[in-house]
Amino acid sequence: REQLLARASAAVPDEVAEAKALLEQMRAVAAARSRPTSAAAPPSRKQRPEVVVPEAEAALLEKLKVLVEEVLWVVLLQVRSCPKSIGSQR
């Protein structure tokens, strides 16, 4: 017990005192904030500039969209026609 009392009353090294002061400053800054940093508003997104597409490419792009949509429908129908696995029955 005497050793603990002697240790408690011993001089604090400079590094420890600086660390304690820094910790107190950080706590004061954190207490001053009204909202946590995680609740900050997200940065605004930049809008892309409009791209002018020539008519020939626009027609090809429309054909591509139609083909992709058709493929997606076929895949959807294939997936729906697959039998359910035994483990998924309730």
mmCIF file of N, CA and C in Angstrom:
data_model
loop_
_atom_site.group_PDB
_atom_site.id
_atom_site.type_symbol
_atom_site.label_atom_id
_atom_site.label_comp_id
_atom_site.label_asym_id
_atom_site.label_seq_id
_atom_site.Cartn_x
_atom_site.Cartn_y
_atom_site.Cartn_z
ATOM 1 N N ARG A 1 0.823 -1.186 0.000
ATOM 2 C CA ARG A 1 0.000 0.000 0.000
ATOM 3 C C ARG A 1 0.876 1.261 0.000
ATOM 4 N N GLU A 2 1.914 1.209 0.727
ATOM 5 C CA GLU A 2 2.834 2.347 0.780
ATOM 6 C C GLU A 2 3.447 2.599 -0.592
ATOM 7 N N GLN A 3 3.779 1.519 -1.289
ATOM 8 C CA GLN A 3 4.359 1.666 -2.627
ATOM 9 C C GLN A 3 3.356 2.313 -3.586
ATOM 10 N N LEU A 4 2.097 1.935 -3.469
ATOM 11 C CA LEU A 4 1.075 2.529 -4.335
ATOM 12 C C LEU A 4 0.903 4.014 -4.040
ATOM 13 N N LEU A 5 0.899 4.367 -2.774
ATOM 14 C CA LEU A 5 0.782 5.774 -2.415
ATOM 15 C C LEU A 5 1.985 6.569 -2.904
ATOM 16 N N ALA A 6 3.176 5.991 -2.796
ATOM 17 C CA ALA A 6 4.387 6.656 -3.264
ATOM 18 C C ALA A 6 4.350 6.814 -4.775
ATOM 19 N N ARG A 7 3.861 5.793 -5.436
ATOM 20 C CA ARG A 7 3.790 5.848 -6.905
ATOM 21 C C ARG A 7 2.763 6.886 -7.360
ATOM 22 N N ALA A 8 1.649 6.987 -6.658
ATOM 23 C CA ALA A 8 0.609 7.941 -7.030
ATOM 24 C C ALA A 8 1.076 9.377 -6.841
ATOM 25 N N SER A 9 1.910 9.600 -5.859
ATOM 26 C CA SER A 9 2.376 10.960 -5.615
ATOM 27 C C SER A 9 3.655 11.292 -6.379
ATOM 28 N N ALA A 10 4.184 10.333 -7.123
ATOM 29 C CA ALA A 10 5.415 10.575 -7.876
ATOM 30 C C ALA A 10 5.129 11.517 -9.044
ATOM 31 N N ALA A 11 6.183 12.169 -9.508
ATOM 32 C CA ALA A 11 6.057 13.104 -10.633
ATOM 33 C C ALA A 11 5.690 12.339 -11.905
ATOM 34 N N VAL A 12 4.823 12.937 -12.698
ATOM 35 C CA VAL A 12 4.378 12.323 -13.949
ATOM 36 C C VAL A 12 5.361 12.703 -15.050
ATOM 37 N N PRO A 13 5.818 11.730 -15.866
ATOM 38 C CA PRO A 13 6.710 12.066 -16.978
ATOM 39 C C PRO A 13 6.037 13.033 -17.951
ATOM 40 N N ASP A 14 6.845 13.814 -18.667
ATOM 41 C CA ASP A 14 6.319 14.810 -19.606
ATOM 42 C C ASP A 14 5.444 14.182 -20.681
ATOM 43 N N GLU A 15 5.841 13.026 -21.201
ATOM 44 C CA GLU A 15 5.073 12.376 -22.271
ATOM 45 C C GLU A 15 3.671 12.014 -21.791
ATOM 46 N N VAL A 16 3.581 11.539 -20.562
ATOM 47 C CA VAL A 16 2.277 11.165 -20.018
ATOM 48 C C VAL A 16 1.409 12.408 -19.837
ATOM 49 N N ALA A 17 2.009 13.481 -19.335
ATOM 50 C CA ALA A 17 1.253 14.717 -19.149
ATOM 51 C C ALA A 17 0.763 15.261 -20.483
ATOM 52 N N GLU A 18 1.609 15.200 -21.528
ATOM 53 C CA GLU A 18 1.204 15.658 -22.864
ATOM 54 C C GLU A 18 0.080 14.796 -23.418
ATOM 55 N N ALA A 19 0.180 13.488 -23.196
ATOM 56 C CA ALA A 19 -0.858 12.583 -23.684
ATOM 57 C C ALA A 19 -2.186 12.862 -22.995
ATOM 58 N N LYS A 20 -2.141 13.120 -21.694
ATOM 59 C CA LYS A 20 -3.373 13.440 -20.965
ATOM 60 C C LYS A 20 -3.988 14.746 -21.459
ATOM 61 N N ALA A 21 -3.128 15.728 -21.733
ATOM 62 C CA ALA A 21 -3.629 17.011 -22.235
ATOM 63 C C ALA A 21 -4.265 16.837 -23.608
ATOM 64 N N LEU A 22 -3.629 16.044 -24.471
ATOM 65 C CA LEU A 22 -4.174 15.779 -25.803
ATOM 66 C C LEU A 22 -5.510 15.059 -25.700
ATOM 67 N N LEU A 23 -5.590 14.100 -24.787
ATOM 68 C CA LEU A 23 -6.837 13.366 -24.594
ATOM 69 C C LEU A 23 -7.955 14.298 -24.139
ATOM 70 N N GLU A 24 -7.659 15.192 -23.260
ATOM 71 C CA GLU A 24 -8.663 16.150 -22.800
ATOM 72 C C GLU A 24 -9.121 17.059 -23.937
ATOM 73 N N GLN A 25 -8.187 17.496 -24.788
ATOM 74 C CA GLN A 25 -8.551 18.328 -25.940
ATOM 75 C C GLN A 25 -9.471 17.562 -26.883
ATOM 76 N N MET A 26 -9.132 16.296 -27.143
ATOM 77 C CA MET A 26 -9.947 15.480 -28.045
ATOM 78 C C MET A 26 -11.346 15.271 -27.466
ATOM 79 N N ARG A 27 -11.432 15.070 -26.159
ATOM 80 C CA ARG A 27 -12.738 14.891 -25.530
ATOM 81 C C ARG A 27 -13.558 16.179 -25.617
ATOM 82 N N ALA A 28 -12.901 17.326 -25.453
ATOM 83 C CA ALA A 28 -13.607 18.605 -25.534
ATOM 84 C C ALA A 28 -14.154 18.834 -26.947
ATOM 85 N N VAL A 29 -13.361 18.506 -27.958
ATOM 86 C CA VAL A 29 -13.807 18.664 -29.351
ATOM 87 C C VAL A 29 -14.978 17.725 -29.626
ATOM 88 N N ALA A 30 -14.883 16.492 -29.145
ATOM 89 C CA ALA A 30 -15.955 15.524 -29.367
ATOM 90 C C ALA A 30 -17.240 15.954 -28.672
ATOM 91 N N ALA A 31 -17.113 16.536 -27.490
ATOM 92 C CA ALA A 31 -18.304 16.982 -26.761
ATOM 93 C C ALA A 31 -18.946 18.194 -27.433
ATOM 94 N N ALA A 32 -18.141 19.000 -28.130
ATOM 95 C CA ALA A 32 -18.662 20.203 -28.777
ATOM 96 C C ALA A 32 -19.461 19.871 -30.039
ATOM 97 N N ARG A 33 -19.230 18.728 -30.611
ATOM 98 C CA ARG A 33 -19.965 18.351 -31.832
ATOM 99 C C ARG A 33 -21.404 18.017 -31.485
ATOM 100 N N SER A 34 -22.307 18.498 -32.314
ATOM 101 C CA SER A 34 -23.716 18.203 -32.059
ATOM 102 C C SER A 34 -24.119 16.876 -32.690
ATOM 103 N N ARG A 35 -23.411 16.483 -33.745
ATOM 104 C CA ARG A 35 -23.710 15.225 -34.430
ATOM 105 C C ARG A 35 -22.420 14.462 -34.634
ATOM 106 N N PRO A 36 -22.486 13.131 -34.635
ATOM 107 C CA PRO A 36 -21.283 12.362 -34.931
ATOM 108 C C PRO A 36 -20.888 12.540 -36.399
ATOM 109 N N THR A 37 -19.623 12.332 -36.685
ATOM 110 C CA THR A 37 -19.157 12.512 -38.061
ATOM 111 C C THR A 37 -19.799 11.514 -39.010
ATOM 112 N N SER A 38 -20.234 10.371 -38.489
ATOM 113 C CA SER A 38 -20.878 9.380 -39.348
ATOM 114 C C SER A 38 -22.243 9.856 -39.828
ATOM 115 N N ALA A 39 -22.823 10.851 -39.153
ATOM 116 C CA ALA A 39 -24.135 11.359 -39.546
ATOM 117 C C ALA A 39 -24.037 12.562 -40.477
ATOM 118 N N ALA A 40 -22.840 12.894 -40.891
ATOM 119 C CA ALA A 40 -22.668 14.038 -41.780
ATOM 120 C C ALA A 40 -23.339 13.775 -43.124
ATOM 121 N N ALA A 41 -23.771 14.828 -43.766
ATOM 122 C CA ALA A 41 -24.437 14.702 -45.062
ATOM 123 C C ALA A 41 -23.447 14.192 -46.105
ATOM 124 N N PRO A 42 -23.886 13.283 -46.971
ATOM 125 C CA PRO A 42 -22.981 12.776 -48.002
ATOM 126 C C PRO A 42 -22.638 13.882 -48.994
ATOM 127 N N PRO A 43 -21.470 13.801 -49.597
ATOM 128 C CA PRO A 43 -21.107 14.828 -50.573
ATOM 129 C C PRO A 43 -22.042 14.769 -51.781
ATOM 130 N N SER A 44 -22.308 15.922 -52.359
ATOM 131 C CA SER A 44 -23.224 15.963 -53.494
ATOM 132 C C SER A 44 -22.574 15.312 -54.710
ATOM 133 N N ARG A 45 -23.393 14.648 -55.488
ATOM 134 C CA ARG A 45 -22.882 13.961 -56.683
ATOM 135 C C ARG A 45 -22.891 14.918 -57.862
ATOM 136 N N LYS A 46 -21.870 14.796 -58.659
ATOM 137 C CA LYS A 46 -21.815 15.611 -59.874
ATOM 138 C C LYS A 46 -22.631 14.913 -60.953
ATOM 139 N N GLN A 47 -23.388 15.694 -61.686
ATOM 140 C CA GLN A 47 -24.173 15.121 -62.763
ATOM 141 C C GLN A 47 -23.314 15.000 -64.008
ATOM 142 N N ARG A 48 -23.548 13.936 -64.720
ATOM 143 C CA ARG A 48 -22.805 13.720 -65.954
ATOM 144 C C ARG A 48 -23.330 14.657 -67.040
ATOM 145 N N PRO A 49 -22.454 15.146 -67.878
ATOM 146 C CA PRO A 49 -22.932 15.980 -68.987
ATOM 147 C C PRO A 49 -23.686 15.123 -69.998
ATOM 148 N N GLU A 50 -24.672 15.720 -70.624
ATOM 149 C CA GLU A 50 -25.442 15.006 -71.640
ATOM 150 C C GLU A 50 -24.549 14.690 -72.835
ATOM 151 N N VAL A 51 -24.649 13.453 -73.305
ATOM 152 C CA VAL A 51 -23.855 13.024 -74.445
ATOM 153 C C VAL A 51 -24.762 12.991 -75.667
ATOM 154 N N VAL A 52 -24.325 13.618 -76.724
ATOM 155 C CA VAL A 52 -25.086 13.617 -77.970
ATOM 156 C C VAL A 52 -24.685 12.384 -78.770
ATOM 157 N N VAL A 53 -25.691 11.524 -79.057
ATOM 158 C CA VAL A 53 -25.435 10.282 -79.780
ATOM 159 C C VAL A 53 -25.964 10.446 -81.199
ATOM 160 N N PRO A 54 -25.128 10.127 -82.187
ATOM 161 C CA PRO A 54 -25.613 10.198 -83.571
ATOM 162 C C PRO A 54 -26.792 9.244 -83.778
ATOM 163 N N GLU A 55 -27.647 9.578 -84.767
ATOM 164 C CA GLU A 55 -28.859 8.776 -84.986
ATOM 165 C C GLU A 55 -28.552 7.339 -85.344
ATOM 166 N N ALA A 56 -27.490 7.095 -86.097
ATOM 167 C CA ALA A 56 -27.134 5.721 -86.472
ATOM 168 C C ALA A 56 -26.803 4.908 -85.220
ATOM 169 N N GLU A 57 -26.047 5.511 -84.314
ATOM 170 C CA GLU A 57 -25.707 4.812 -83.080
ATOM 171 C C GLU A 57 -26.926 4.688 -82.174
ATOM 172 N N ALA A 58 -27.809 5.666 -82.209
ATOM 173 C CA ALA A 58 -29.011 5.609 -81.388
ATOM 174 C C ALA A 58 -29.888 4.433 -81.809
ATOM 175 N N ALA A 59 -29.986 4.200 -83.108
ATOM 176 C CA ALA A 59 -30.783 3.075 -83.606
ATOM 177 C C ALA A 59 -30.153 1.749 -83.168
ATOM 178 N N LEU A 60 -28.825 1.660 -83.266
ATOM 179 C CA LEU A 60 -28.140 0.440 -82.832
ATOM 180 C C LEU A 60 -28.294 0.239 -81.318
ATOM 181 N N LEU A 61 -28.235 1.322 -80.589
ATOM 182 C CA LEU A 61 -28.393 1.239 -79.142
ATOM 183 C C LEU A 61 -29.791 0.751 -78.775
ATOM 184 N N GLU A 62 -30.795 1.220 -79.488
ATOM 185 C CA GLU A 62 -32.170 0.783 -79.228
ATOM 186 C C GLU A 62 -32.322 -0.706 -79.527
ATOM 187 N N LYS A 63 -31.699 -1.173 -80.619
ATOM 188 C CA LYS A 63 -31.743 -2.605 -80.954
ATOM 189 C C LYS A 63 -31.074 -3.426 -79.852
ATOM 190 N N LEU A 64 -29.954 -2.916 -79.355
ATOM 191 C CA LEU A 64 -29.239 -3.617 -78.294
ATOM 192 C C LEU A 64 -30.098 -3.711 -77.034
ATOM 193 N N LYS A 65 -30.783 -2.624 -76.704
ATOM 194 C CA LYS A 65 -31.660 -2.635 -75.529
ATOM 195 C C LYS A 65 -32.769 -3.677 -75.677
ATOM 196 N N VAL A 66 -33.344 -3.767 -76.863
ATOM 197 C CA VAL A 66 -34.418 -4.739 -77.117
ATOM 198 C C VAL A 66 -33.881 -6.156 -76.971
ATOM 199 N N LEU A 67 -32.687 -6.411 -77.505
ATOM 200 C CA LEU A 67 -32.100 -7.750 -77.407
ATOM 201 C C LEU A 67 -31.784 -8.114 -75.950
ATOM 202 N N VAL A 68 -31.244 -7.180 -75.213
ATOM 203 C CA VAL A 68 -30.919 -7.450 -73.807
ATOM 204 C C VAL A 68 -32.191 -7.736 -73.019
ATOM 205 N N GLU A 69 -33.234 -6.975 -73.276
ATOM 206 C CA GLU A 69 -34.497 -7.213 -72.586
ATOM 207 C C GLU A 69 -35.049 -8.593 -72.917
ATOM 208 N N GLU A 70 -34.937 -8.999 -74.164
ATOM 209 C CA GLU A 70 -35.416 -10.322 -74.583
ATOM 210 C C GLU A 70 -34.640 -11.432 -73.875
ATOM 211 N N VAL A 71 -33.327 -11.263 -73.794
ATOM 212 C CA VAL A 71 -32.494 -12.270 -73.117
ATOM 213 C C VAL A 71 -32.861 -12.338 -71.629
ATOM 214 N N LEU A 72 -33.093 -11.207 -71.011
ATOM 215 C CA LEU A 72 -33.465 -11.202 -69.598
ATOM 216 C C LEU A 72 -34.799 -11.907 -69.365
ATOM 217 N N TRP A 73 -35.758 -11.712 -70.265
ATOM 218 C CA TRP A 73 -37.030 -12.408 -70.135
ATOM 219 C C TRP A 73 -36.850 -13.916 -70.259
ATOM 220 N N VAL A 74 -36.018 -14.341 -71.192
ATOM 221 C CA VAL A 74 -35.770 -15.785 -71.370
ATOM 222 C C VAL A 74 -35.130 -16.361 -70.113
ATOM 223 N N VAL A 75 -34.168 -15.657 -69.563
ATOM 224 C CA VAL A 75 -33.508 -16.134 -68.339
ATOM 225 C C VAL A 75 -34.513 -16.200 -67.194
ATOM 226 N N LEU A 76 -35.347 -15.187 -67.060
ATOM 227 C CA LEU A 76 -36.352 -15.187 -66.004
ATOM 228 C C LEU A 76 -37.294 -16.383 -66.135
ATOM 229 N N LEU A 77 -37.751 -16.657 -67.346
ATOM 230 C CA LEU A 77 -38.647 -17.798 -67.553
ATOM 231 C C LEU A 77 -37.944 -19.112 -67.262
ATOM 232 N N GLN A 78 -36.677 -19.222 -67.618
ATOM 233 C CA GLN A 78 -35.912 -20.439 -67.340
ATOM 234 C C GLN A 78 -35.763 -20.661 -65.835
ATOM 235 N N VAL A 79 -35.458 -19.601 -65.131
ATOM 236 C CA VAL A 79 -35.279 -19.722 -63.678
ATOM 237 C C VAL A 79 -36.590 -20.098 -63.012
ATOM 238 N N ARG A 80 -37.676 -19.508 -63.463
ATOM 239 C CA ARG A 80 -38.980 -19.826 -62.868
ATOM 240 C C ARG A 80 -39.428 -21.242 -63.187
ATOM 241 N N SER A 81 -38.952 -21.811 -64.294
ATOM 242 C CA SER A 81 -39.383 -23.163 -64.656
ATOM 243 C C SER A 81 -38.548 -24.227 -63.953
ATOM 244 N N CYS A 82 -37.490 -23.849 -63.266
ATOM 245 C CA CYS A 82 -36.666 -24.822 -62.548
ATOM 246 C C CYS A 82 -37.432 -25.315 -61.326
ATOM 247 N N PRO A 83 -37.352 -26.648 -61.070
ATOM 248 C CA PRO A 83 -38.032 -27.151 -59.868
ATOM 249 C C PRO A 83 -37.331 -26.647 -58.612
ATOM 250 N N LYS A 84 -38.117 -26.446 -57.562
ATOM 251 C CA LYS A 84 -37.541 -25.982 -56.306
ATOM 252 C C LYS A 84 -36.758 -27.122 -55.665
ATOM 253 N N SER A 85 -35.719 -26.746 -54.942
ATOM 254 C CA SER A 85 -34.909 -27.759 -54.275
ATOM 255 C C SER A 85 -35.666 -28.329 -53.084
ATOM 256 N N ILE A 86 -35.297 -29.510 -52.657
ATOM 257 C CA ILE A 86 -35.987 -30.193 -51.573
ATOM 258 C C ILE A 86 -35.859 -29.417 -50.263
ATOM 259 N N GLY A 87 -34.704 -28.824 -50.020
ATOM 260 C CA GLY A 87 -34.468 -28.113 -48.771
ATOM 261 C C GLY A 87 -35.276 -26.837 -48.635
ATOM 262 N N SER A 88 -35.774 -26.280 -49.729
ATOM 263 C CA SER A 88 -36.500 -25.017 -49.651
ATOM 264 C C SER A 88 -37.991 -25.194 -49.384
ATOM 265 N N GLN A 89 -38.480 -26.432 -49.387
ATOM 266 C CA GLN A 89 -39.908 -26.663 -49.137
ATOM 267 C C GLN A 89 -40.190 -26.520 -47.653
ATOM 268 N N ARG A 90 -41.293 -25.867 -47.318
ATOM 269 C CA ARG A 90 -41.640 -25.656 -45.901
ATOM 270 C C ARG A 90 -42.953 -26.273 -45.578
#
